[in-house]
Each structure stands twice: as C-alpha cells, then as structure tokens.
Amino acid sequence: MNIIVTGGAGFIGSNFIFHMLEAHPDYRIICLDKLTYAGNLSTLKSVMDKPNFRFVKLDICDRAGVYKLFEEEKPDIVVNFAAESHVDRSIEDPSVFLQTNIIGTSVLMDACRKYGIKRYHQVSTDEVYGDLPLDRPDLFFTEETPIHTSSPYSSSKAGADLLVMAYHRTFGLPATISRCSNNYGPYHFPEKLIPLMIANCLNDKPLPVYGEGLNVRDWLYVEDHCKAIDLVIHKGRVGEIYNIGGHNEMKNIDIVKLICKELGKPESLITHVKDRLGHDMRYAIDPTKIHNELGWLPETKFADGIKKTIKWYLDNRGWWEEIISGEYQNYYKKMYADRGSSDI
Ligand code: NAD
Ligand code: TDX
C-alpha cells in the first residue's frame, strides 16, 4: 500500500506517520509538505532514513508538482492533513487559509481523479459545526449537526468538506471525512494553547488567557486521533463523515491551572488578555458513529495524556526552543501586543 500523507511535517500529520510506520511496516509512506512556519523537518528525523518513507517538499496548491508526484508514486490512499490550522492567524489574514485549505484540497482531489485512487481522506475539524452554548451540556455535535462556522479558518475547512462531498457525489471519488476535536501531544506547535502555556510556564513568562478562560474544548490525545484515522481509511464507509472526540471537555482556565500545578509554577503567571474575535464557546463531539461502526474509543485519559505531553516538552526542549527563537518572536509580539498586554 502506498500512502501519501500531506502536511506530515506538522503536529498531527507527523504523529500519524509515526503511527502508520509502526502499525503497518509493509506500507510505503510518502510525506508531502510545503514546510510552512508550522512544518518542521526535524520532527521527521527519526523516520527520514527508513526505506519505506519518502519526504517531498511541495505545496498542495502546485498542480503540476502534485500530478508529477502522483504519477511517480501511484498512491493507493491520500490522507490530507495539510492546512493552515491556527484560528488567530486566520483572523489576521484569511487569504492563505482559502488558498491552502480549499484550493489545495481541490488540487489533491483532481490528482486522485486523474491517476485513480482507492481512498481520499480529508482530515477536518469539529469547528465546522460552530459552537455550543455553555448552559446546554446535553448538546453534542453529531455528523448531522449543520455546518455553522465562526472563523475564516473553520469556514475554509467547511468549504473543503463541502468540496470533498461534491467530488464524491459528482465524480464518484472514494472519499471519507473525519471531524476531530482539539488534539494535544508531542510536536504540537507552540502557538496553540497547551504547548504555548507549557513553554511560557517553563520560561516563567505570563500565560495569556483569552477573556475569562471559560471556553470549553474537548481534548483528545493525538495518538488516539491517529488510530481513528487508520481505522477510517481501512474500514470506514466511502462517502461518510466520522466525528472523532475524546468526551473530555475542559475549560481553558482549568487547563492552564493544571499546567501550572504540574510544572510547579504560580497561578499568578496567568494574565487575562483581550478575547479572540468571534470566539467559539464550547466544542463537544458525539463519537457514537465511529464507536458503533469501527469500534474506536479514545484510550488515553486526559490526566495521563497531559502528563506525557508535559514530559515530552521537558525532554525535547531543543525542538520547541528552536521554534520560539525564530520568526515566532515577531508573531508572538504582534499577536499578544494586539491583545493589549504590554508585559506579554
Ligand atoms: P499544523 O499547523 O501543525 O501542520 C500543518 C502542516 O501542513 C505543516 O507541516 C505545514 O507545513 C503543512 N502545510 C501547510 N500548508 C501547506 C501547503 N499549502 N502544502 C503542503 N503542506 C502545507 O496542523 P495540525 O494541528 O497538525 O492539523 C492537521 C490537520 O488536522 C489540519 O487539517 C487541521 O485543520 C486538522 N485538525 C487539527 C486539530 C488540532 O487540534 N490541531 C483538530 C482537528 C482537526
Ligand atoms: O494564547 C492563547 N490563549 C487562549 O486562551 C491561545 C493560543 C488560545 N487560547 C484559547 C482559545 C481557545 O478557546 O484556548 C482555546 C484553544 O485555542 P487553540 O489552541 O488556538 O485551539 P482552537 O482554536 O480550539 O482550535 C484547535 O482545535 C481545532 C486547532 O488549532 C484547530 O486547527 C482545530 O481545527
């Protein structure tokens, strides 16, 4: 089996590559990644020399390049993780989100049609469903929940999902979509909540919590997400959407306090800053369909997963220190100065 994994130098894509090489040692994995600010070749160091792994630096919007790769590799399966993934950046500048997340997805699917494919899998997000109110804990996102996006990021992901369903219906593309809740774990880029708070804690820097920090996210350990995608590409029904979630809702402020506690840092580092525009209140996935059809259940409890994650950031300081010492500094100053906090 030849599998093209796009965005494999990023957080979830790299964890997926590690999982697949371990779980299916007879498969060939081809990682296609543009290496944007979010992609790190150092993340893939441990697999770079494997005979059944190939890395190709390529933009999924580069039609000629993508077609050439498909012609060379004749993939059986394509799993598309490549995306601009940070909501705050999409609020600063939506354009690259539309380009990569929508146009890039269409280029990949055109290549699948041209060269033939057993399965195209689109990695999507629970954010396409919008948000849920805090005072209705009985409500969850199911696959039937209407799309109702809030940010340019989630709108671009929803646009891609709609295109995938259209390619399936119109052209018969054998496609599946999975919509996952917030992931955490190793190699998570330190612009996102959990790794940002770990890195700032370790550097005794203020911990910027948006608004009151009451927003709720449904956290899933990244390895559990990778196992779910492995199941969907092998056993999931073509044309179907599968929600993937941890049934593990937490308020942002509680996560930040927990990280302080685990690292022995004072909660006085917590600094409330200007809220995200259009900030979604609560995400909560109902994963009944993937459980009933494919037998998937999350295996990692948050209490264990967060400990493993913190340990990984302690043991791999070089990985994230290199990231936050570069261009990230400019991003950070701009993003957090704009939130009206000069001491951040
Ligand atoms: P990430 O930002 O860590 O990684 C994205 C990767 O895509 C990077 O390696 C980057 O270089 C690459 N990339 C970006 N634009 C590209 C382009 N035009 N061509 C080729 N490669 C390109 O993202 P992530 O957190 O690993 O998310 C992966 C996917 O999962 C995304 O599609 C995201 O929408 C989805 N998702 C993420 C989460 C989460 O909690 N992180 C939850 C649900 C869904
Ligand atoms: O500095 C911060 N302070 C803060 O309070 C940051 C970076 C975030 N937050 C809040 C905003 C959110 O309520 O923490 C919560 C989580 O924020 P992010 O880590 O940016 O994730 P989120 O916006 O929930 O989106 C994530 O999950 C769904 C991924 O980044 C998306 O790619 C995925 O689709």
CSV table of C-alpha atoms and ligand atoms in Angstrom, one decimal:
chain,number,residue,atom,x,y,z
A,1,MET,CA,0.0,0.0,0.0
A,2,ASN,CA,1.4,3.4,-1.0
A,3,ILE,CA,0.0,6.3,1.1
A,4,ILE,CA,0.6,10.0,0.5
A,5,VAL,CA,0.3,11.9,3.8
A,6,THR,CA,0.1,15.7,3.2
A,7,GLY,CA,1.1,18.1,6.0
A,8,GLY,CA,3.2,15.3,7.6
A,9,ALA,CA,5.8,17.7,9.0
A,10,GLY,CA,3.1,19.3,11.2
A,11,PHE,CA,1.7,18.2,14.5
A,12,ILE,CA,-0.9,15.6,13.7
A,13,GLY,CA,0.5,14.5,10.3
A,14,SER,CA,3.9,13.6,11.9
A,15,ASN,CA,2.2,11.6,14.7
A,16,PHE,CA,0.1,9.9,12.0
A,17,ILE,CA,3.3,9.0,10.0
A,18,PHE,CA,4.9,7.5,13.2
A,19,HIS,CA,1.8,5.5,13.9
A,20,MET,CA,1.4,4.2,10.4
A,21,LEU,CA,5.1,3.2,10.0
A,22,GLU,CA,4.8,1.3,13.3
A,23,ALA,CA,1.4,-0.3,12.7
A,24,HIS,CA,1.9,-1.1,9.0
A,25,PRO,CA,5.6,-1.7,8.4
A,26,ASP,CA,4.9,-3.1,5.0
A,27,TYR,CA,3.3,0.2,3.7
A,28,ARG,CA,5.2,2.9,1.9
A,29,ILE,CA,4.6,6.4,3.3
A,30,ILE,CA,5.2,9.5,1.2
A,31,CYS,CA,5.0,12.8,3.1
A,32,LEU,CA,4.2,15.8,1.0
A,33,ASP,CA,4.7,19.1,2.9
A,34,LYS,CA,5.3,22.7,1.9
A,35,LEU,CA,7.2,23.3,5.2
A,36,THR,CA,5.4,26.5,6.1
A,37,TYR,CA,6.2,28.1,9.5
A,38,ALA,CA,4.2,25.2,11.0
A,39,GLY,CA,6.2,22.4,9.3
A,40,ASN,CA,9.4,21.1,10.8
A,41,LEU,CA,11.7,18.7,9.1
A,42,SER,CA,13.4,18.0,12.4
A,43,THR,CA,10.2,16.4,13.6
A,44,LEU,CA,10.6,13.6,11.0
A,45,LYS,CA,14.3,13.0,11.8
A,46,SER,CA,13.7,9.5,13.2
A,47,VAL,CA,12.0,8.2,10.1
A,48,MET,CA,13.8,10.1,7.3
A,49,ASP,CA,16.2,7.2,6.6
A,50,LYS,CA,13.6,4.4,6.5
A,51,PRO,CA,13.5,2.7,3.1
A,52,ASN,CA,9.7,2.8,3.1
A,53,PHE,CA,9.5,6.6,3.8
A,54,ARG,CA,9.9,9.5,1.4
A,55,PHE,CA,9.7,13.2,2.1
A,56,VAL,CA,8.8,15.6,-0.7
A,57,LYS,CA,8.8,19.4,-0.2
A,58,LEU,CA,5.7,20.5,-2.1
A,59,ASP,CA,2.8,22.9,-2.0
A,60,ILE,CA,-0.6,21.1,-2.3
A,61,CYS,CA,-1.7,24.0,-4.5
A,62,ASP,CA,1.1,23.3,-7.0
A,63,ARG,CA,-0.9,21.3,-9.6
A,64,ALA,CA,2.0,20.3,-11.8
A,65,GLY,CA,4.1,19.2,-8.8
A,66,VAL,CA,1.2,17.2,-7.3
A,67,TYR,CA,0.4,15.5,-10.6
A,68,LYS,CA,4.1,14.6,-11.0
A,69,LEU,CA,4.3,13.1,-7.6
A,70,PHE,CA,1.1,11.0,-8.2
A,71,GLU,CA,2.5,9.8,-11.5
A,72,GLU,CA,5.7,8.7,-9.7
A,73,GLU,CA,4.2,7.1,-6.6
A,74,LYS,CA,0.8,5.9,-7.8
A,75,PRO,CA,-0.7,6.2,-4.3
A,76,ASP,CA,-3.5,3.9,-3.1
A,77,ILE,CA,-4.6,6.3,-0.4
A,78,VAL,CA,-4.2,10.0,0.2
A,79,VAL,CA,-4.7,11.5,3.7
A,80,ASN,CA,-4.9,15.2,3.7
A,81,PHE,CA,-3.6,16.9,6.8
A,82,ALA,CA,-2.1,19.9,5.0
A,83,ALA,CA,-3.7,23.1,6.1
A,84,GLU,CA,-3.3,26.5,7.7
A,85,SER,CA,-4.6,25.5,11.2
A,86,HIS,CA,-4.4,28.4,13.6
A,87,VAL,CA,-7.7,30.3,14.2
A,88,ASP,CA,-5.9,33.5,15.4
A,89,ARG,CA,-3.8,33.7,12.2
A,90,SER,CA,-7.0,33.3,10.1
A,91,ILE,CA,-8.4,36.4,11.8
A,92,GLU,CA,-5.2,38.3,11.0
A,93,ASP,CA,-5.2,37.2,7.3
A,94,PRO,CA,-7.8,34.8,5.8
A,95,SER,CA,-6.3,34.6,2.3
A,96,VAL,CA,-3.7,31.8,2.7
A,97,PHE,CA,-6.4,29.8,4.5
A,98,LEU,CA,-8.7,29.9,1.5
A,99,GLN,CA,-5.8,29.1,-0.8
A,100,THR,CA,-4.3,26.1,1.0
A,101,ASN,CA,-7.4,24.7,2.7
A,102,ILE,CA,-9.8,25.0,-0.2
A,103,ILE,CA,-7.9,25.3,-3.4
A,104,GLY,CA,-5.2,22.9,-2.2
A,105,THR,CA,-7.8,20.3,-1.3
A,106,SER,CA,-9.3,20.6,-4.8
A,107,VAL,CA,-5.9,20.1,-6.5
A,108,LEU,CA,-5.3,16.9,-4.5
A,109,MET,CA,-8.7,15.5,-5.4
A,110,ASP,CA,-8.2,16.4,-9.1
A,111,ALA,CA,-4.9,14.4,-8.9
A,112,CYS,CA,-6.9,11.5,-7.3
A,113,ARG,CA,-9.4,11.6,-10.1
A,114,LYS,CA,-6.7,11.8,-12.8
A,115,TYR,CA,-4.5,9.0,-11.5
A,116,GLY,CA,-7.1,6.8,-9.7
A,117,ILE,CA,-7.1,6.1,-6.0
A,118,LYS,CA,-8.6,3.7,-3.6
A,119,ARG,CA,-9.3,6.3,-0.9
A,120,TYR,CA,-9.1,10.0,-0.4
A,121,HIS,CA,-9.4,11.0,3.3
A,122,GLN,CA,-9.9,14.6,4.4
A,123,VAL,CA,-8.9,15.5,7.9
A,124,SER,CA,-11.4,18.0,9.1
A,125,THR,CA,-12.4,19.6,12.4
A,126,ASP,CA,-15.3,19.9,14.8
A,127,GLU,CA,-15.0,23.7,14.3
A,128,VAL,CA,-17.1,23.3,11.1
A,129,TYR,CA,-20.2,22.8,13.4
A,130,GLY,CA,-19.7,26.2,15.1
A,131,ASP,CA,-20.1,26.2,18.8
A,132,LEU,CA,-22.4,25.1,21.6
A,133,PRO,CA,-23.8,27.2,24.5
A,134,LEU,CA,-22.2,26.6,27.9
A,135,ASP,CA,-25.6,26.2,29.6
A,136,ARG,CA,-26.6,23.2,27.4
A,137,PRO,CA,-24.2,20.4,28.5
A,138,ASP,CA,-26.7,17.9,27.0
A,139,LEU,CA,-25.9,19.1,23.4
A,140,PHE,CA,-23.1,17.5,21.3
A,141,PHE,CA,-22.0,17.7,17.7
A,142,THR,CA,-23.2,14.7,15.6
A,143,GLU,CA,-22.4,14.1,11.9
A,144,GLU,CA,-25.9,15.5,11.2
A,145,THR,CA,-25.3,18.8,13.0
A,146,PRO,CA,-25.5,21.6,10.4
A,147,ILE,CA,-22.3,23.4,9.3
A,148,HIS,CA,-22.3,26.8,11.0
A,149,THR,CA,-18.8,28.3,11.1
A,150,SER,CA,-17.4,31.2,13.0
A,151,SER,CA,-13.8,32.0,11.8
A,152,PRO,CA,-12.2,32.2,8.4
A,153,TYR,CA,-10.3,29.1,9.5
A,154,SER,CA,-13.4,27.0,10.2
A,155,SER,CA,-15.1,28.4,7.1
A,156,SER,CA,-12.2,27.3,4.9
A,157,LYS,CA,-12.3,23.8,6.4
A,158,ALA,CA,-16.0,23.7,5.9
A,159,GLY,CA,-15.6,24.8,2.3
A,160,ALA,CA,-13.1,21.9,1.8
A,161,ASP,CA,-15.5,19.4,3.3
A,162,LEU,CA,-18.3,20.5,1.0
A,163,LEU,CA,-16.0,20.1,-2.0
A,164,VAL,CA,-15.0,16.6,-0.8
A,165,MET,CA,-18.7,15.6,-0.6
A,166,ALA,CA,-19.3,17.2,-4.1
A,167,TYR,CA,-16.4,15.3,-5.6
A,168,HIS,CA,-17.7,12.1,-4.1
A,169,ARG,CA,-21.3,12.7,-5.4
A,170,THR,CA,-20.4,14.2,-8.8
A,171,PHE,CA,-17.3,12.2,-9.8
A,172,GLY,CA,-17.6,9.2,-7.6
A,173,LEU,CA,-14.4,10.0,-5.7
A,174,PRO,CA,-14.0,7.3,-3.0
A,175,ALA,CA,-13.7,9.8,-0.1
A,176,THR,CA,-14.2,9.9,3.6
A,177,ILE,CA,-14.0,12.9,6.1
A,178,SER,CA,-13.2,12.9,9.8
A,179,ARG,CA,-14.0,15.8,12.0
A,180,CYS,CA,-11.9,15.8,15.2
A,181,SER,CA,-11.9,17.8,18.4
A,182,ASN,CA,-8.8,19.6,19.8
A,183,ASN,CA,-5.7,17.4,19.8
A,184,TYR,CA,-2.8,17.6,22.2
A,185,GLY,CA,0.5,15.7,22.5
A,186,PRO,CA,4.1,15.7,21.2
A,187,TYR,CA,5.2,18.1,18.3
A,188,HIS,CA,2.3,20.4,18.9
A,189,PHE,CA,3.3,23.8,17.5
A,190,PRO,CA,3.8,26.3,20.5
A,191,GLU,CA,1.3,28.9,19.1
A,192,LYS,CA,-1.6,26.6,20.3
A,193,LEU,CA,-3.0,26.7,23.8
A,194,ILE,CA,-1.4,23.7,25.5
A,195,PRO,CA,2.2,23.9,24.2
A,196,LEU,CA,2.2,27.7,24.4
A,197,MET,CA,1.3,27.5,28.1
A,198,ILE,CA,3.9,24.8,28.8
A,199,ALA,CA,6.6,26.8,27.0
A,200,ASN,CA,5.7,30.0,28.7
A,201,CYS,CA,5.5,28.3,32.1
A,202,LEU,CA,8.9,26.8,31.7
A,203,ASN,CA,10.3,30.3,30.7
A,204,ASP,CA,8.4,31.9,33.6
A,205,LYS,CA,6.5,34.1,31.2
A,206,PRO,CA,2.9,35.4,31.5
A,207,LEU,CA,0.2,32.9,30.5
A,208,PRO,CA,-2.2,34.8,28.2
A,209,VAL,CA,-5.7,33.5,28.7
A,210,TYR,CA,-8.3,34.9,26.3
A,211,GLY,CA,-11.2,36.6,28.1
A,212,GLU,CA,-12.2,34.8,31.3
A,213,GLY,CA,-10.9,31.5,30.0
A,214,LEU,CA,-14.4,29.8,30.4
A,215,ASN,CA,-14.4,28.5,26.8
A,216,VAL,CA,-14.6,24.7,26.7
A,217,ARG,CA,-12.7,22.4,24.3
A,218,ASP,CA,-13.0,18.6,24.0
A,219,TRP,CA,-9.3,17.4,24.2
A,220,LEU,CA,-8.1,14.2,22.5
A,221,TYR,CA,-4.6,12.7,22.8
A,222,VAL,CA,-3.1,12.8,19.3
A,223,GLU,CA,-2.2,9.1,19.1
A,224,ASP,CA,-6.0,8.3,19.6
A,225,HIS,CA,-6.8,10.5,16.7
A,226,CYS,CA,-4.2,8.8,14.5
A,227,LYS,CA,-5.6,5.4,15.4
A,228,ALA,CA,-9.1,6.6,14.4
A,229,ILE,CA,-7.9,7.8,11.0
A,230,ASP,CA,-6.1,4.5,10.4
A,231,LEU,CA,-9.5,2.7,11.1
A,232,VAL,CA,-11.5,5.1,8.8
A,233,ILE,CA,-9.2,4.8,5.8
A,234,HIS,CA,-9.2,1.0,6.1
A,235,LYS,CA,-12.8,0.2,7.3
A,236,GLY,CA,-14.8,3.4,7.1
A,237,ARG,CA,-17.6,3.6,4.5
A,238,VAL,CA,-16.9,5.7,1.4
A,239,GLY,CA,-18.9,8.9,1.3
A,240,GLU,CA,-19.3,9.0,5.1
A,241,ILE,CA,-18.3,11.6,7.7
A,242,TYR,CA,-16.9,10.3,11.1
A,243,ASN,CA,-16.7,12.5,14.2
A,244,ILE,CA,-13.8,11.8,16.5
A,245,GLY,CA,-13.7,13.2,20.0
A,246,GLY,CA,-12.4,12.4,23.5
A,247,HIS,CA,-15.5,13.1,25.6
A,248,ASN,CA,-13.1,15.1,27.6
A,249,GLU,CA,-14.4,18.7,28.0
A,250,MET,CA,-12.3,21.2,29.9
A,251,LYS,CA,-12.4,24.9,30.4
A,252,ASN,CA,-9.3,26.8,29.1
A,253,ILE,CA,-8.6,28.3,32.6
A,254,ASP,CA,-8.6,24.8,34.2
A,255,ILE,CA,-6.1,23.5,31.6
A,256,VAL,CA,-3.8,26.5,32.3
A,257,LYS,CA,-4.1,26.0,36.1
A,258,LEU,CA,-3.3,22.3,35.7
A,259,ILE,CA,-0.2,23.0,33.6
A,260,CYS,CA,1.0,25.5,36.3
A,261,LYS,CA,0.4,22.8,39.0
A,262,GLU,CA,2.2,20.0,37.1
A,263,LEU,CA,5.2,22.3,36.5
A,264,GLY,CA,5.2,23.8,40.0
A,265,LYS,CA,4.6,27.4,38.7
A,266,PRO,CA,2.5,30.0,40.4
A,267,GLU,CA,-1.0,30.8,39.0
A,268,SER,CA,0.0,34.5,39.3
A,269,LEU,CA,1.6,34.0,35.8
A,270,ILE,CA,-2.0,33.8,34.4
A,271,THR,CA,-2.8,37.0,32.6
A,272,HIS,CA,-6.2,37.6,31.1
A,273,VAL,CA,-6.0,39.3,27.7
A,274,LYS,CA,-8.4,40.6,25.1
A,275,ASP,CA,-10.7,37.8,23.8
A,276,ARG,CA,-10.4,36.2,20.4
A,277,LEU,CA,-12.9,37.8,17.9
A,278,GLY,CA,-15.9,35.5,17.3
A,279,HIS,CA,-14.5,33.1,20.0
A,280,ASP,CA,-16.4,29.8,20.0
A,281,MET,CA,-17.7,28.9,23.5
A,282,ARG,CA,-17.8,25.2,23.5
A,283,TYR,CA,-17.0,22.2,21.3
A,284,ALA,CA,-18.2,18.7,22.2
A,285,ILE,CA,-18.2,15.7,19.9
A,286,ASP,CA,-20.5,12.8,20.0
A,287,PRO,CA,-18.3,9.9,18.7
A,288,THR,CA,-21.1,7.3,18.7
A,289,LYS,CA,-20.9,6.6,15.0
A,290,ILE,CA,-17.2,5.8,14.9
A,291,HIS,CA,-17.6,3.7,18.0
A,292,ASN,CA,-20.5,1.7,16.8
A,293,GLU,CA,-19.2,1.2,13.2
A,294,LEU,CA,-15.5,0.9,13.7
A,295,GLY,CA,-15.1,0.1,17.4
A,296,TRP,CA,-13.0,3.2,18.1
A,297,LEU,CA,-12.7,4.6,21.6
A,298,PRO,CA,-10.2,7.1,22.9
A,299,GLU,CA,-7.6,5.2,25.0
A,300,THR,CA,-5.7,8.0,26.8
A,301,LYS,CA,-7.2,9.7,29.8
A,302,PHE,CA,-6.6,13.4,29.9
A,303,ALA,CA,-4.8,13.1,33.3
A,304,ASP,CA,-2.3,10.7,31.8
A,305,GLY,CA,-2.1,12.4,28.4
A,306,ILE,CA,-1.3,15.8,29.8
A,307,LYS,CA,1.5,14.3,32.0
A,308,LYS,CA,3.0,12.5,29.0
A,309,THR,CA,2.8,15.7,26.9
A,310,ILE,CA,4.4,17.9,29.6
A,311,LYS,CA,7.2,15.3,30.0
A,312,TRP,CA,7.7,15.4,26.2
A,313,TYR,CA,8.1,19.1,26.2
A,314,LEU,CA,10.6,18.9,29.1
A,315,ASP,CA,12.6,16.1,27.4
A,316,ASN,CA,12.6,17.9,24.0
A,317,ARG,CA,13.3,21.5,24.8
A,318,GLY,CA,15.6,21.8,21.7
A,319,TRP,CA,12.6,21.2,19.4
A,320,TRP,CA,10.4,24.0,20.7
A,321,GLU,CA,13.1,26.4,21.8
A,322,GLU,CA,14.4,26.5,18.3
A,323,ILE,CA,10.9,27.3,17.0
A,324,ILE,CA,10.2,30.1,19.5
A,325,SER,CA,13.6,31.7,19.0
A,326,GLY,CA,13.0,32.4,15.3
A,327,GLU,CA,10.2,34.2,13.4
A,328,TYR,CA,7.8,33.1,16.1
A,329,GLN,CA,9.1,36.0,18.2
A,330,ASN,CA,7.6,38.5,15.7
A,331,TYR,CA,4.4,36.6,15.5
A,332,TYR,CA,4.1,36.4,19.3
A,333,LYS,CA,4.9,40.1,19.9
A,334,LYS,CA,2.3,41.2,17.3
A,335,MET,CA,-0.4,38.7,18.3
A,336,TYR,CA,-0.2,39.4,22.0
A,337,ALA,CA,0.6,43.1,21.9
A,338,ASP,CA,-2.5,43.5,19.8
A,339,ARG,CA,-4.4,42.0,22.8
A,340,GLY,CA,-3.5,45.0,24.9
A,341,SER,CA,-1.0,43.4,27.2
A,342,SER,CA,2.4,45.1,27.1
A,343,ASP,CA,4.1,42.7,29.6
A,344,ILE,CA,3.4,39.6,27.5
B,1,NAD,P1,-0.2,22.1,11.8
B,1,NAD,O1,-0.3,23.5,11.5
B,1,NAD,O2,0.7,21.6,13.0
B,1,NAD,O3,0.5,21.4,10.5
B,1,NAD,C1,0.1,21.7,9.2
B,1,NAD,C2,1.1,21.1,8.2
B,1,NAD,O4,0.7,21.4,6.9
B,1,NAD,C3,2.5,21.8,8.3
B,1,NAD,O5,3.5,20.8,8.3
B,1,NAD,C4,2.6,22.7,7.1
B,1,NAD,O6,3.9,22.9,6.6
B,1,NAD,C5,1.8,21.9,6.1
B,1,NAD,N1,1.2,22.8,5.1
B,1,NAD,C6,0.5,24.0,5.3
B,1,NAD,N2,0.2,24.5,4.1
B,1,NAD,C7,0.6,23.6,3.1
B,1,NAD,C8,0.5,23.6,1.7
B,1,NAD,N3,-0.1,24.5,1.0
B,1,NAD,N4,1.0,22.5,1.1
B,1,NAD,C9,1.6,21.5,1.7
B,1,NAD,N5,1.7,21.5,3.1
B,1,NAD,C10,1.2,22.5,3.8
B,1,NAD,O7,-1.6,21.5,11.8
B,1,NAD,P2,-2.2,20.3,12.7
B,1,NAD,O8,-2.6,20.8,14.0
B,1,NAD,O9,-1.3,19.1,12.6
B,1,NAD,O10,-3.5,19.9,11.9
B,1,NAD,C11,-3.5,19.0,10.8
B,1,NAD,C12,-4.9,18.9,10.2
B,1,NAD,O11,-5.8,18.5,11.2
B,1,NAD,C13,-5.4,20.2,9.7
B,1,NAD,O12,-6.1,20.0,8.5
B,1,NAD,C14,-6.4,20.7,10.8
B,1,NAD,O13,-7.4,21.5,10.2
B,1,NAD,C15,-6.9,19.4,11.3
B,1,NAD,N6,-7.3,19.4,12.7
B,1,NAD,C16,-6.4,19.8,13.7
B,1,NAD,C17,-6.8,19.8,15.1
B,1,NAD,C18,-5.9,20.2,16.2
B,1,NAD,O14,-6.3,20.2,17.3
B,1,NAD,N7,-4.7,20.5,15.9
B,1,NAD,C19,-8.1,19.3,15.4
B,1,NAD,C20,-9.0,18.9,14.3
B,1,NAD,C21,-8.6,19.0,13.0
B,2,TDX,O1,-2.8,32.1,23.9
B,2,TDX,C1,-3.9,31.6,23.9
B,2,TDX,N1,-4.8,31.8,24.9
B,2,TDX,C2,-6.1,31.2,24.9
B,2,TDX,O2,-6.8,31.5,25.9
B,2,TDX,C3,-4.3,30.6,22.8
B,2,TDX,C4,-3.4,30.3,21.7
B,2,TDX,C5,-5.6,30.1,22.9
B,2,TDX,N2,-6.4,30.4,23.9
B,2,TDX,C6,-7.8,29.7,23.9
B,2,TDX,C7,-8.6,29.9,22.6
B,2,TDX,C8,-9.4,28.6,22.6
B,2,TDX,O3,-10.6,28.7,23.3
B,2,TDX,O4,-7.6,28.3,24.1
B,2,TDX,C9,-8.5,27.6,23.3
B,2,TDX,C10,-7.7,26.7,22.4
B,2,TDX,O5,-7.1,27.5,21.4
B,2,TDX,P1,-6.2,26.9,20.2
B,2,TDX,O6,-5.1,26.1,20.8
B,2,TDX,O7,-5.8,28.0,19.3
B,2,TDX,O8,-7.2,25.9,19.5
B,2,TDX,P2,-8.7,26.1,18.9
B,2,TDX,O9,-8.9,27.5,18.5
B,2,TDX,O10,-9.7,25.5,19.8
B,2,TDX,O11,-8.5,25.2,17.5
B,2,TDX,C11,-7.8,23.9,17.6
B,2,TDX,O12,-8.8,22.9,17.5
B,2,TDX,C12,-9.5,22.6,16.4
B,2,TDX,C13,-6.9,23.8,16.4
B,2,TDX,O13,-5.9,24.9,16.4
B,2,TDX,C14,-7.6,23.7,15.1
B,2,TDX,O14,-6.7,23.5,14.0
B,2,TDX,C15,-8.6,22.6,15.1
B,2,TDX,O15,-9.4,22.5,14.0
